[in-house]
Amino acid sequence: MIPMQKVGHPVTELTAHPLARTSLNGEITAPGDKSISHRALMFGALAVGQTTVSGLLEGDDVRATAAAVAALGARVTRTGPGDWQVDGVGVGGLSEPGTVLDMGNSGTGARLLMGLVAGHPISATFTGDASLSRRPMGRITRPLQQMGARFQGREGDRLPMTVTGPETVMPISYDSPVASAQVKSAILLAGLNAPGITTVREPKPSRDHTENMLRQFGAEVSSEADGTGRIVRLTGQPELTPQRIIVPGDPSSAAFATVAALLSDGGKVTIRNVGINPLRAGLFDVLCSMGGRIEHGNTRMQGGEPVADLIVEGGPLAGVTAPEDNAAAMIDEYPILCIAAALASGRTVMRGIEELRVKESDRIARMVEGLRAAGVEVAEHEDGMTVTGSGGIPPRGGCTIDAGHDHRIGMSFLILGLFCERPITVTGAETIATSYPDFVAHLNGLGADLR
Ligand code: S3P
């Protein structure tokens, strides 16, 4: 058996040096999808028998979920790079962990597992890093309380927090105030052990990996449009059958090389194996509407999810208004969209994204502050930002940005540094390993200079 622990020391500071006249070229394979990797481990733990997973993202967030699922009684084994086995205990079969579950930086890991624990008559205490401990948990504790779970946490529903599930979970019908896959999934995971039908309505459709994968494991899940939103219904207490899961590449990670390639004059980059689920791939549509040249090749279905190779060619971009209706389909991609916008001609307007204020950091505040430090013109709104692009002229750069426990902030400013007059240094860069441990190797392999 290969140990779950990581080896080596994470790099804490990285500097992106301007590309000068070279352009990015070559080919990479997108790392495993983080959202799907978390779910594969969790649903594997709830199936009866052995699930195998290949292409699992081996970032810090997913490793924290693997350790938590093992502490809850499943057997989790790493058999090779990206290859894992989960021996599940069945729905209702989890046991009380003997240790605190440290979810590190991962909101998805924490919120989904709190739903899972809430569906069992056990208690578990969740903790996390400084970023996760600031994030609001009330959005999941409110519906889970209606299902019978009890919570004891810090002021303002923050971690550390202890969850105690009831003897019998109540199926509920919940009208969610936010379009959040984490909220929807936490309720559905608790609902797996409820006798009856659990219903979640969301105001706009959020990513549907939970529904897709639960169906694959044999659960009865229906989903239908309801006005601008969706209603999802799950029939409780199914017997989940073990699966062989092939995790597609993560569009949220592929987004960084995509934007770098678009900004690189004369560059041509192929990113293989990218998940293009329409509820995730909104960024690629916006980049195309800005004039970006992104082609799909070898489009196929993999494990219930659409996947393609992206062929990206550099060239000029023009600012647009990002459609608010599609915000949930690119919620994690606004930081890197800001970088594309910084070099486009004209303004890019990004509104209706107040959710960004409660991600790993307040991403609106951090992007605005960092872009200004790099010499990019940006206006902050309560619900977003408007970036005025340079029309391809390198912004000043020459600044240091603290990633502040937010991987996507760190990676976004490193991409910006490639196209500035002077280098950009990112501190706290170890956070990049939460979602994209190969980020530096991939970008440097394409011709970037990240040190
Ligand atoms: C995720 C859902 C999103 C996203 C997060 C991953 C998931 O959060 O920001 O990075 O895997 O369910 P919300 O659904 O809460 O917006």
Tab-separated table of C-alpha atoms and ligand atoms in Angstrom:
chain	number	residue	atom	x	y	z
A	1	MET	CA	0.000	0.000	0.000
A	2	ILE	CA	1.242	3.489	-0.863
A	3	PRO	CA	0.961	5.954	2.059
A	4	MET	CA	-1.589	8.770	1.947
A	5	GLN	CA	0.826	11.316	3.396
A	6	LYS	CA	2.609	13.771	1.172
A	7	VAL	CA	6.360	13.928	0.870
A	8	GLY	CA	8.572	16.964	0.368
A	9	HIS	CA	8.259	20.561	1.454
A	10	PRO	CA	5.797	22.891	-0.211
A	11	VAL	CA	7.172	26.023	-1.851
A	12	THR	CA	5.906	29.065	0.042
A	13	GLU	CA	6.980	31.813	-2.354
A	14	LEU	CA	6.858	31.887	-6.141
A	15	THR	CA	7.763	34.578	-8.653
A	16	ALA	CA	6.316	34.812	-12.156
A	17	HIS	CA	8.779	36.383	-14.582
A	18	PRO	CA	7.485	38.161	-17.687
A	19	LEU	CA	7.414	35.992	-20.810
A	20	ALA	CA	9.098	38.719	-22.894
A	21	ARG	CA	8.932	37.615	-26.526
A	22	THR	CA	8.483	33.887	-26.014
A	23	SER	CA	5.033	32.363	-26.261
A	24	LEU	CA	3.465	29.410	-24.509
A	25	ASN	CA	3.354	26.185	-26.473
A	26	GLY	CA	2.785	22.524	-25.836
A	27	GLU	CA	0.438	20.110	-24.202
A	28	ILE	CA	-0.657	19.256	-20.668
A	29	THR	CA	-3.251	16.944	-19.124
A	30	ALA	CA	-5.614	18.649	-16.703
A	31	PRO	CA	-5.356	17.392	-13.101
A	32	GLY	CA	-8.297	15.434	-11.676
A	33	ASP	CA	-11.468	17.348	-10.893
A	34	LYS	CA	-11.512	18.386	-7.251
A	35	SER	CA	-15.307	18.369	-6.851
A	36	ILE	CA	-15.630	14.924	-8.429
A	37	SER	CA	-12.660	13.516	-6.465
A	38	HIS	CA	-14.249	14.470	-3.111
A	39	ARG	CA	-17.521	12.871	-4.146
A	40	ALA	CA	-15.908	9.660	-5.445
A	41	LEU	CA	-14.328	9.050	-2.018
A	42	MET	CA	-17.506	9.899	-0.101
A	43	PHE	CA	-19.910	7.862	-2.227
A	44	GLY	CA	-17.425	5.003	-2.336
A	45	ALA	CA	-17.524	5.027	1.479
A	46	LEU	CA	-21.325	4.661	1.369
A	47	ALA	CA	-21.440	1.829	-1.161
A	48	VAL	CA	-21.371	-1.801	-0.072
A	49	GLY	CA	-18.076	-3.202	-1.383
A	50	GLN	CA	-15.034	-1.877	-3.206
A	51	THR	CA	-15.063	1.240	-5.395
A	52	THR	CA	-11.977	1.990	-7.467
A	53	VAL	CA	-11.084	5.512	-8.490
A	54	SER	CA	-8.538	6.537	-11.107
A	55	GLY	CA	-7.378	10.048	-11.931
A	56	LEU	CA	-8.161	11.180	-8.380
A	57	LEU	CA	-6.809	14.648	-7.655
A	58	GLU	CA	-4.096	14.188	-5.041
A	59	GLY	CA	-4.236	17.739	-3.738
A	60	ASP	CA	-4.379	18.639	-0.053
A	61	ASP	CA	-8.173	19.150	-0.040
A	62	VAL	CA	-8.959	15.709	-1.412
A	63	ARG	CA	-6.354	14.068	0.847
A	64	ALA	CA	-8.144	15.617	3.821
A	65	THR	CA	-11.390	14.037	2.613
A	66	ALA	CA	-9.649	10.665	2.156
A	67	ALA	CA	-8.369	10.809	5.743
A	68	ALA	CA	-11.794	11.863	7.079
A	69	VAL	CA	-13.629	9.100	5.224
A	70	ALA	CA	-11.131	6.597	6.660
A	71	ALA	CA	-11.682	8.012	10.167
A	72	LEU	CA	-15.430	7.462	9.628
A	73	GLY	CA	-14.872	3.748	9.053
A	74	ALA	CA	-14.270	3.196	5.312
A	75	ARG	CA	-11.045	1.569	4.163
A	76	VAL	CA	-9.193	3.926	1.856
A	77	THR	CA	-6.114	2.684	0.004
A	78	ARG	CA	-3.855	4.396	-2.488
A	79	THR	CA	-2.706	1.814	-5.011
A	80	GLY	CA	-0.766	4.078	-7.407
A	81	PRO	CA	-0.589	7.678	-8.632
A	82	GLY	CA	-4.221	8.828	-8.816
A	83	ASP	CA	-5.444	5.258	-8.212
A	84	TRP	CA	-7.411	4.635	-5.057
A	85	GLN	CA	-9.703	1.990	-3.607
A	86	VAL	CA	-12.510	2.634	-1.136
A	87	ASP	CA	-14.105	-0.228	0.752
A	88	GLY	CA	-17.479	1.193	1.698
A	89	VAL	CA	-19.619	0.454	4.724
A	90	GLY	CA	-23.058	1.130	3.204
A	91	VAL	CA	-25.525	3.991	3.732
A	92	GLY	CA	-26.024	4.332	7.496
A	93	GLY	CA	-22.880	2.322	8.233
A	94	LEU	CA	-20.393	5.062	9.168
A	95	SER	CA	-18.926	4.976	12.664
A	96	GLU	CA	-17.980	7.752	15.047
A	97	PRO	CA	-14.406	8.959	14.422
A	98	GLY	CA	-11.920	8.774	17.271
A	99	THR	CA	-10.225	12.018	16.207
A	100	VAL	CA	-11.140	15.527	15.113
A	101	LEU	CA	-11.644	15.740	11.332
A	102	ASP	CA	-9.261	18.386	10.009
A	103	MET	CA	-10.536	19.525	6.628
A	104	GLY	CA	-7.665	21.947	6.055
A	105	ASN	CA	-8.688	24.566	3.473
A	106	SER	CA	-11.601	22.638	1.996
A	107	GLY	CA	-15.116	24.072	2.133
A	108	THR	CA	-16.409	21.243	-0.057
A	109	GLY	CA	-14.847	18.544	2.118
A	110	ALA	CA	-16.162	20.133	5.322
A	111	ARG	CA	-19.687	20.925	4.154
A	112	LEU	CA	-20.351	17.646	2.336
A	113	LEU	CA	-18.955	15.536	5.160
A	114	MET	CA	-20.974	17.469	7.719
A	115	GLY	CA	-24.034	16.446	5.690
A	116	LEU	CA	-22.834	12.861	5.655
A	117	VAL	CA	-22.295	12.792	9.438
A	118	ALA	CA	-25.671	14.526	10.002
A	119	GLY	CA	-27.243	11.482	8.334
A	120	HIS	CA	-25.795	9.057	10.898
A	121	PRO	CA	-26.445	8.698	14.661
A	122	ILE	CA	-22.854	9.702	15.464
A	123	SER	CA	-20.919	12.825	16.477
A	124	ALA	CA	-17.893	14.273	14.721
A	125	THR	CA	-15.932	17.466	15.259
A	126	PHE	CA	-14.704	19.370	12.215
A	127	THR	CA	-11.866	21.840	12.110
A	128	GLY	CA	-9.903	23.617	9.384
A	129	ASP	CA	-7.310	26.249	8.581
A	130	ALA	CA	-7.703	29.996	9.160
A	131	SER	CA	-9.614	30.432	5.882
A	132	LEU	CA	-12.066	27.568	6.422
A	133	SER	CA	-12.624	28.626	10.046
A	134	ARG	CA	-13.869	32.010	8.795
A	135	ARG	CA	-16.361	30.598	6.307
A	136	PRO	CA	-20.112	30.530	7.085
A	137	MET	CA	-21.563	27.129	7.940
A	138	GLY	CA	-25.079	28.405	8.803
A	139	ARG	CA	-26.074	27.775	5.190
A	140	ILE	CA	-25.803	24.017	5.841
A	141	THR	CA	-26.556	23.829	9.563
A	142	ARG	CA	-30.015	25.411	9.063
A	143	PRO	CA	-31.381	22.710	6.710
A	144	LEU	CA	-29.498	19.907	8.475
A	145	GLN	CA	-31.075	20.981	11.798
A	146	GLN	CA	-34.484	20.589	10.159
A	147	MET	CA	-33.428	17.021	9.367
A	148	GLY	CA	-32.731	16.413	13.059
A	149	ALA	CA	-28.971	17.085	13.373
A	150	ARG	CA	-27.484	19.213	16.154
A	151	PHE	CA	-24.476	21.532	15.893
A	152	GLN	CA	-22.161	23.166	18.333
A	153	GLY	CA	-19.703	25.587	16.809
A	154	ARG	CA	-18.146	28.984	17.198
A	155	GLU	CA	-20.064	32.251	17.099
A	156	GLY	CA	-21.538	32.883	13.648
A	157	ASP	CA	-21.743	29.160	12.771
A	158	ARG	CA	-18.004	28.793	12.176
A	159	LEU	CA	-15.622	25.867	12.612
A	160	PRO	CA	-14.480	24.179	14.785
A	161	MET	CA	-17.908	22.598	14.986
A	162	THR	CA	-19.350	19.343	16.311
A	163	VAL	CA	-22.137	17.662	14.368
A	164	THR	CA	-24.422	15.100	15.976
A	165	GLY	CA	-26.801	13.193	13.746
A	166	PRO	CA	-30.242	11.974	14.954
A	167	GLU	CA	-31.351	8.356	15.392
A	168	THR	CA	-33.708	8.818	12.449
A	169	VAL	CA	-33.050	11.467	9.809
A	170	MET	CA	-36.098	13.449	8.638
A	171	PRO	CA	-36.455	13.865	4.880
A	172	ILE	CA	-37.117	17.552	4.162
A	173	SER	CA	-38.102	19.799	1.324
A	174	TYR	CA	-35.704	22.747	1.351
A	175	ASP	CA	-35.852	25.957	-0.648
A	176	SER	CA	-32.212	27.066	-0.709
A	177	PRO	CA	-31.602	30.828	-0.715
A	178	VAL	CA	-28.253	30.324	-2.518
A	179	ALA	CA	-27.282	28.501	-5.703
A	180	SER	CA	-24.703	26.341	-3.944
A	181	ALA	CA	-23.717	22.798	-4.836
A	182	GLN	CA	-22.208	22.467	-1.383
A	183	VAL	CA	-25.537	23.251	0.305
A	184	LYS	CA	-27.488	21.016	-2.097
A	185	SER	CA	-24.993	18.168	-1.664
A	186	ALA	CA	-24.856	18.383	2.152
A	187	ILE	CA	-28.656	18.009	2.287
A	188	LEU	CA	-28.704	15.166	-0.245
A	189	LEU	CA	-25.929	13.327	1.601
A	190	ALA	CA	-27.884	13.510	4.865
A	191	GLY	CA	-31.029	12.570	2.916
A	192	LEU	CA	-29.382	9.359	1.726
A	193	ASN	CA	-30.111	7.884	5.159
A	194	ALA	CA	-33.612	9.409	5.549
A	195	PRO	CA	-36.735	7.259	5.071
A	196	GLY	CA	-38.485	9.066	2.231
A	197	ILE	CA	-37.847	11.721	-0.376
A	198	THR	CA	-35.512	14.660	0.272
A	199	THR	CA	-36.097	17.656	-1.988
A	200	VAL	CA	-33.825	20.649	-2.601
A	201	ARG	CA	-34.829	23.646	-4.692
A	202	GLU	CA	-32.086	26.013	-5.768
A	203	PRO	CA	-32.622	29.503	-7.233
A	204	LYS	CA	-30.168	28.869	-10.133
A	205	PRO	CA	-28.693	25.531	-11.169
A	206	SER	CA	-25.386	24.763	-9.419
A	207	ARG	CA	-22.948	22.033	-10.465
A	208	ASP	CA	-24.666	18.634	-10.599
A	209	HIS	CA	-21.805	16.197	-9.920
A	210	THR	CA	-23.544	14.888	-6.781
A	211	GLU	CA	-26.704	14.040	-8.698
A	212	ASN	CA	-24.753	12.466	-11.601
A	213	MET	CA	-22.559	10.334	-9.379
A	214	LEU	CA	-25.356	9.272	-7.014
A	215	ARG	CA	-27.266	8.004	-10.055
A	216	GLN	CA	-24.161	6.137	-11.165
A	217	PHE	CA	-23.987	4.452	-7.737
A	218	GLY	CA	-27.625	3.373	-8.151
A	219	ALA	CA	-29.590	5.986	-6.160
A	220	GLU	CA	-32.886	7.358	-7.457
A	221	VAL	CA	-32.351	11.077	-8.116
A	222	SER	CA	-34.512	13.294	-10.300
A	223	SER	CA	-33.823	16.850	-11.352
A	224	GLU	CA	-36.129	19.243	-13.166
A	225	ALA	CA	-36.162	22.908	-14.131
A	226	ASP	CA	-38.242	25.174	-11.899
A	227	GLY	CA	-38.399	28.755	-13.152
A	228	THR	CA	-34.820	30.025	-13.180
A	229	GLY	CA	-33.776	27.261	-10.791
A	230	ARG	CA	-33.945	23.512	-10.324
A	231	ILE	CA	-35.633	20.994	-8.058
A	232	VAL	CA	-33.709	17.866	-7.109
A	233	ARG	CA	-35.388	14.889	-5.439
A	234	LEU	CA	-33.602	11.949	-3.836
A	235	THR	CA	-35.206	8.743	-2.587
A	236	GLY	CA	-33.592	7.850	0.721
A	237	GLN	CA	-31.984	4.636	1.950
A	238	PRO	CA	-30.832	3.204	-1.377
A	239	GLU	CA	-28.276	0.437	-1.515
A	240	LEU	CA	-25.352	2.026	-3.319
A	241	THR	CA	-23.369	-0.344	-5.517
A	242	PRO	CA	-19.577	0.084	-5.833
A	243	GLN	CA	-18.338	1.692	-9.031
A	244	ARG	CA	-15.238	2.138	-11.113
A	245	ILE	CA	-14.835	5.908	-11.330
A	246	ILE	CA	-12.591	7.670	-13.823
A	247	VAL	CA	-12.253	11.266	-12.655
A	248	PRO	CA	-12.242	13.795	-15.528
A	249	GLY	CA	-9.810	16.731	-15.572
A	250	ASP	CA	-10.745	19.844	-13.645
A	251	PRO	CA	-11.992	22.778	-15.773
A	252	SER	CA	-11.271	25.124	-12.860
A	253	SER	CA	-7.588	24.127	-12.963
A	254	ALA	CA	-7.457	24.036	-16.778
A	255	ALA	CA	-8.672	27.653	-16.669
A	256	PHE	CA	-5.197	28.924	-15.697
A	257	ALA	CA	-3.312	27.474	-18.671
A	258	THR	CA	-6.248	28.411	-20.910
A	259	VAL	CA	-6.041	32.090	-19.994
A	260	ALA	CA	-2.234	32.053	-20.123
A	261	ALA	CA	-2.359	30.562	-23.638
A	262	LEU	CA	-4.966	33.097	-24.811
A	263	LEU	CA	-2.808	35.983	-23.575
A	264	SER	CA	0.339	34.583	-25.140
A	265	ASP	CA	0.708	36.067	-28.601
A	266	GLY	CA	1.453	33.290	-31.086
A	267	GLY	CA	1.008	30.610	-28.452
A	268	LYS	CA	-0.809	27.318	-28.949
A	269	VAL	CA	-1.586	25.017	-26.050
A	270	THR	CA	-3.553	21.779	-25.853
A	271	ILE	CA	-5.091	20.844	-22.515
A	272	ARG	CA	-6.187	17.242	-22.514
A	273	ASN	CA	-9.049	15.652	-20.639
A	274	VAL	CA	-10.961	18.729	-19.448
A	275	GLY	CA	-14.434	18.312	-17.930
A	276	ILE	CA	-16.882	20.469	-19.894
A	277	ASN	CA	-20.070	19.897	-17.896
A	278	PRO	CA	-22.173	22.975	-18.860
A	279	LEU	CA	-22.664	23.754	-15.153
A	280	ARG	CA	-18.888	24.128	-14.794
A	281	ALA	CA	-17.606	25.398	-18.124
A	282	GLY	CA	-19.045	28.940	-18.136
A	283	LEU	CA	-15.594	30.554	-18.226
A	284	PHE	CA	-14.752	29.025	-21.609
A	285	ASP	CA	-17.940	30.516	-23.105
A	286	VAL	CA	-17.113	33.968	-21.723
A	287	LEU	CA	-13.526	33.763	-23.006
A	288	CYS	CA	-14.843	32.826	-26.473
A	289	SER	CA	-17.242	35.796	-26.355
A	290	MET	CA	-14.153	37.962	-25.677
A	291	GLY	CA	-12.647	36.696	-28.933
A	292	GLY	CA	-10.627	33.861	-27.385
A	293	ARG	CA	-9.833	30.961	-29.685
A	294	ILE	CA	-10.707	27.760	-27.821
A	295	GLU	CA	-11.589	24.644	-29.768
A	296	HIS	CA	-12.879	21.355	-28.414
A	297	GLY	CA	-11.338	18.140	-29.735
A	298	ASN	CA	-12.048	14.482	-28.934
A	299	THR	CA	-15.298	15.276	-27.079
A	300	ARG	CA	-16.525	12.226	-25.188
A	301	MET	CA	-18.373	11.031	-22.055
A	302	GLN	CA	-16.291	9.787	-19.144
A	303	GLY	CA	-17.924	8.530	-15.950
A	304	GLY	CA	-21.191	10.330	-16.669
A	305	GLU	CA	-19.468	13.664	-17.401
A	306	PRO	CA	-18.642	15.293	-20.774
A	307	VAL	CA	-14.905	15.679	-21.405
A	308	ALA	CA	-12.848	17.245	-24.236
A	309	ASP	CA	-9.340	18.336	-25.153
A	310	LEU	CA	-9.082	22.121	-25.365
A	311	ILE	CA	-6.964	23.603	-28.129
A	312	VAL	CA	-6.217	27.213	-27.221
A	313	GLU	CA	-4.548	29.834	-29.411
A	314	GLY	CA	-3.280	33.235	-28.308
A	315	GLY	CA	-4.645	36.483	-29.691
A	316	PRO	CA	-6.324	39.744	-28.714
A	317	LEU	CA	-9.278	39.723	-26.298
A	318	ALA	CA	-12.040	42.327	-25.912
A	319	GLY	CA	-13.877	43.110	-22.666
A	320	VAL	CA	-17.468	41.897	-22.187
A	321	THR	CA	-20.176	41.803	-19.535
A	322	ALA	CA	-20.057	38.336	-18.004
A	323	PRO	CA	-23.658	37.027	-17.960
A	324	GLU	CA	-24.946	36.994	-14.358
A	325	ASP	CA	-27.240	34.088	-15.182
A	326	ASN	CA	-24.205	31.923	-15.777
A	327	ALA	CA	-22.302	32.948	-12.634
A	328	ALA	CA	-22.779	29.605	-10.850
A	329	ALA	CA	-21.271	27.780	-13.843
A	330	MET	CA	-17.984	29.657	-13.411
A	331	ILE	CA	-18.076	30.691	-9.768
A	332	ASP	CA	-14.469	29.645	-9.085
A	333	GLU	CA	-13.140	31.169	-12.311
A	334	TYR	CA	-13.703	34.896	-11.711
A	335	PRO	CA	-10.180	35.475	-10.350
A	336	ILE	CA	-8.599	34.160	-13.563
A	337	LEU	CA	-11.228	35.926	-15.698
A	338	CYS	CA	-10.019	39.161	-14.057
A	339	ILE	CA	-6.538	38.431	-15.435
A	340	ALA	CA	-7.864	37.905	-18.978
A	341	ALA	CA	-9.852	41.141	-18.501
A	342	ALA	CA	-6.730	43.030	-17.348
A	343	LEU	CA	-5.098	42.480	-20.751
A	344	ALA	CA	-8.222	42.694	-22.926
A	345	SER	CA	-9.257	45.891	-24.656
A	346	GLY	CA	-12.066	47.793	-22.939
A	347	ARG	CA	-14.042	46.931	-19.855
A	348	THR	CA	-15.085	43.582	-18.441
A	349	VAL	CA	-18.042	43.792	-16.084
A	350	MET	CA	-18.501	41.007	-13.528
A	351	ARG	CA	-21.605	41.445	-11.334
A	352	GLY	CA	-24.025	39.267	-9.378
A	353	ILE	CA	-21.144	37.387	-7.760
A	354	GLU	CA	-21.382	38.379	-4.084
A	355	GLU	CA	-20.810	34.670	-3.308
A	356	LEU	CA	-17.144	35.370	-4.064
A	357	ARG	CA	-16.905	37.208	-0.754
A	358	VAL	CA	-17.333	33.928	1.198
A	359	LYS	CA	-14.981	31.671	-0.745
A	360	GLU	CA	-11.480	30.691	0.485
A	361	SER	CA	-11.017	34.462	0.800
A	362	ASP	CA	-13.074	37.535	-0.075
A	363	ARG	CA	-12.127	37.119	-3.730
A	364	ILE	CA	-13.626	40.429	-4.825
A	365	ALA	CA	-11.560	42.401	-2.288
A	366	ARG	CA	-8.400	40.393	-2.974
A	367	MET	CA	-8.585	40.664	-6.748
A	368	VAL	CA	-9.280	44.394	-6.594
A	369	GLU	CA	-6.389	44.998	-4.187
A	370	GLY	CA	-3.942	42.821	-6.164
A	371	LEU	CA	-4.892	44.183	-9.582
A	372	ARG	CA	-4.404	47.746	-8.335
A	373	ALA	CA	-1.001	46.805	-6.889
A	374	ALA	CA	-0.035	45.491	-10.350
A	375	GLY	CA	-1.171	48.719	-12.043
A	376	VAL	CA	-4.490	47.464	-13.453
A	377	GLU	CA	-7.543	49.743	-13.357
A	378	VAL	CA	-10.446	48.123	-11.495
A	379	ALA	CA	-13.633	49.294	-9.783
A	380	GLU	CA	-15.034	47.353	-6.826
A	381	HIS	CA	-18.785	46.761	-6.440
A	382	GLU	CA	-20.520	45.085	-3.524
A	383	ASP	CA	-21.487	42.272	-5.915
A	384	GLY	CA	-18.464	42.151	-8.218
A	385	MET	CA	-15.931	44.231	-10.099
A	386	THR	CA	-15.284	46.008	-13.396
A	387	VAL	CA	-11.809	45.700	-14.887
A	388	THR	CA	-10.541	48.142	-17.504
A	389	GLY	CA	-8.095	46.262	-19.688
A	390	SER	CA	-4.803	47.505	-21.084
A	391	GLY	CA	-5.484	46.257	-24.622
A	392	GLY	CA	-2.483	43.958	-24.514
A	393	ILE	CA	0.011	46.494	-23.124
A	394	PRO	CA	1.831	44.856	-20.185
A	395	PRO	CA	0.641	46.260	-16.847
A	396	ARG	CA	3.348	47.435	-14.443
A	397	GLY	CA	3.486	44.359	-12.178
A	398	GLY	CA	6.476	44.518	-9.823
A	399	CYS	CA	4.422	43.716	-6.699
A	400	THR	CA	4.077	41.024	-4.046
A	401	ILE	CA	0.688	39.407	-3.510
A	402	ASP	CA	-0.202	37.295	-0.473
A	403	ALA	CA	-2.254	34.283	-1.599
A	404	GLY	CA	-3.879	34.392	1.862
A	405	HIS	CA	-4.918	30.706	2.005
A	406	ASP	CA	-6.568	31.064	-1.403
A	407	HIS	CA	-5.081	28.873	-4.143
A	408	ARG	CA	-7.005	30.558	-6.954
A	409	ILE	CA	-5.821	34.030	-5.951
A	410	GLY	CA	-2.222	32.769	-5.897
A	411	MET	CA	-2.408	31.065	-9.310
A	412	SER	CA	-4.256	34.002	-10.926
A	413	PHE	CA	-1.582	36.536	-9.977
A	414	LEU	CA	1.199	34.206	-11.110
A	415	ILE	CA	-0.461	34.095	-14.543
A	416	LEU	CA	-0.718	37.905	-14.544
A	417	GLY	CA	2.998	38.132	-13.732
A	418	LEU	CA	3.816	36.388	-17.027
A	419	PHE	CA	2.329	39.320	-18.938
A	420	CYS	CA	3.514	42.311	-16.873
A	421	GLU	CA	6.531	44.584	-17.333
A	422	ARG	CA	8.027	43.410	-14.061
A	423	PRO	CA	7.723	40.119	-12.107
A	424	ILE	CA	4.967	39.357	-9.593
A	425	THR	CA	5.800	37.412	-6.431
A	426	VAL	CA	3.154	35.385	-4.612
A	427	THR	CA	3.654	34.539	-0.932
A	428	GLY	CA	1.694	31.808	0.822
A	429	ALA	CA	2.022	29.858	-2.455
A	430	GLU	CA	1.838	26.506	-0.643
A	431	THR	CA	-1.960	26.889	-0.845
A	432	ILE	CA	-1.756	26.054	-4.577
A	433	ALA	CA	-1.238	22.404	-3.568
A	434	THR	CA	-4.830	22.264	-2.278
A	435	SER	CA	-6.143	21.990	-5.840
A	436	TYR	CA	-3.265	21.906	-8.369
A	437	PRO	CA	-0.001	20.420	-7.071
A	438	ASP	CA	1.443	20.323	-10.636
A	439	PHE	CA	0.627	23.959	-11.447
A	440	VAL	CA	4.245	25.164	-11.630
A	441	ALA	CA	5.485	22.090	-13.517
A	442	HIS	CA	2.639	22.362	-16.034
A	443	LEU	CA	3.049	26.097	-16.691
A	444	ASN	CA	6.846	25.910	-16.874
A	445	GLY	CA	6.540	22.935	-19.220
A	446	LEU	CA	4.583	25.210	-21.569
A	447	GLY	CA	7.328	27.828	-21.452
A	448	ALA	CA	6.445	29.969	-18.430
A	449	ASP	CA	9.058	31.074	-15.921
A	450	LEU	CA	7.715	30.452	-12.409
A	451	ARG	CA	10.356	30.100	-9.715
B	1	S3P	C1	-18.066	23.132	-5.027
B	1	S3P	C2	-19.049	24.061	-5.125
B	1	S3P	C3	-18.804	25.499	-5.220
B	1	S3P	C4	-17.349	25.839	-5.506
B	1	S3P	C5	-16.403	24.976	-4.751
B	1	S3P	C6	-16.637	23.513	-5.047
B	1	S3P	C7	-18.432	21.713	-4.948
B	1	S3P	O1	-19.201	26.089	-4.014
B	1	S3P	O2	-17.092	27.196	-5.231
B	1	S3P	O3	-15.069	25.315	-5.075
B	1	S3P	O4	-17.584	20.834	-5.182
B	1	S3P	O5	-19.612	21.422	-4.653
B	1	S3P	P1	-20.748	26.524	-3.803
B	1	S3P	O6	-21.541	25.458	-4.398
B	1	S3P	O7	-20.978	26.643	-2.372
B	1	S3P	O8	-20.867	27.807	-4.567
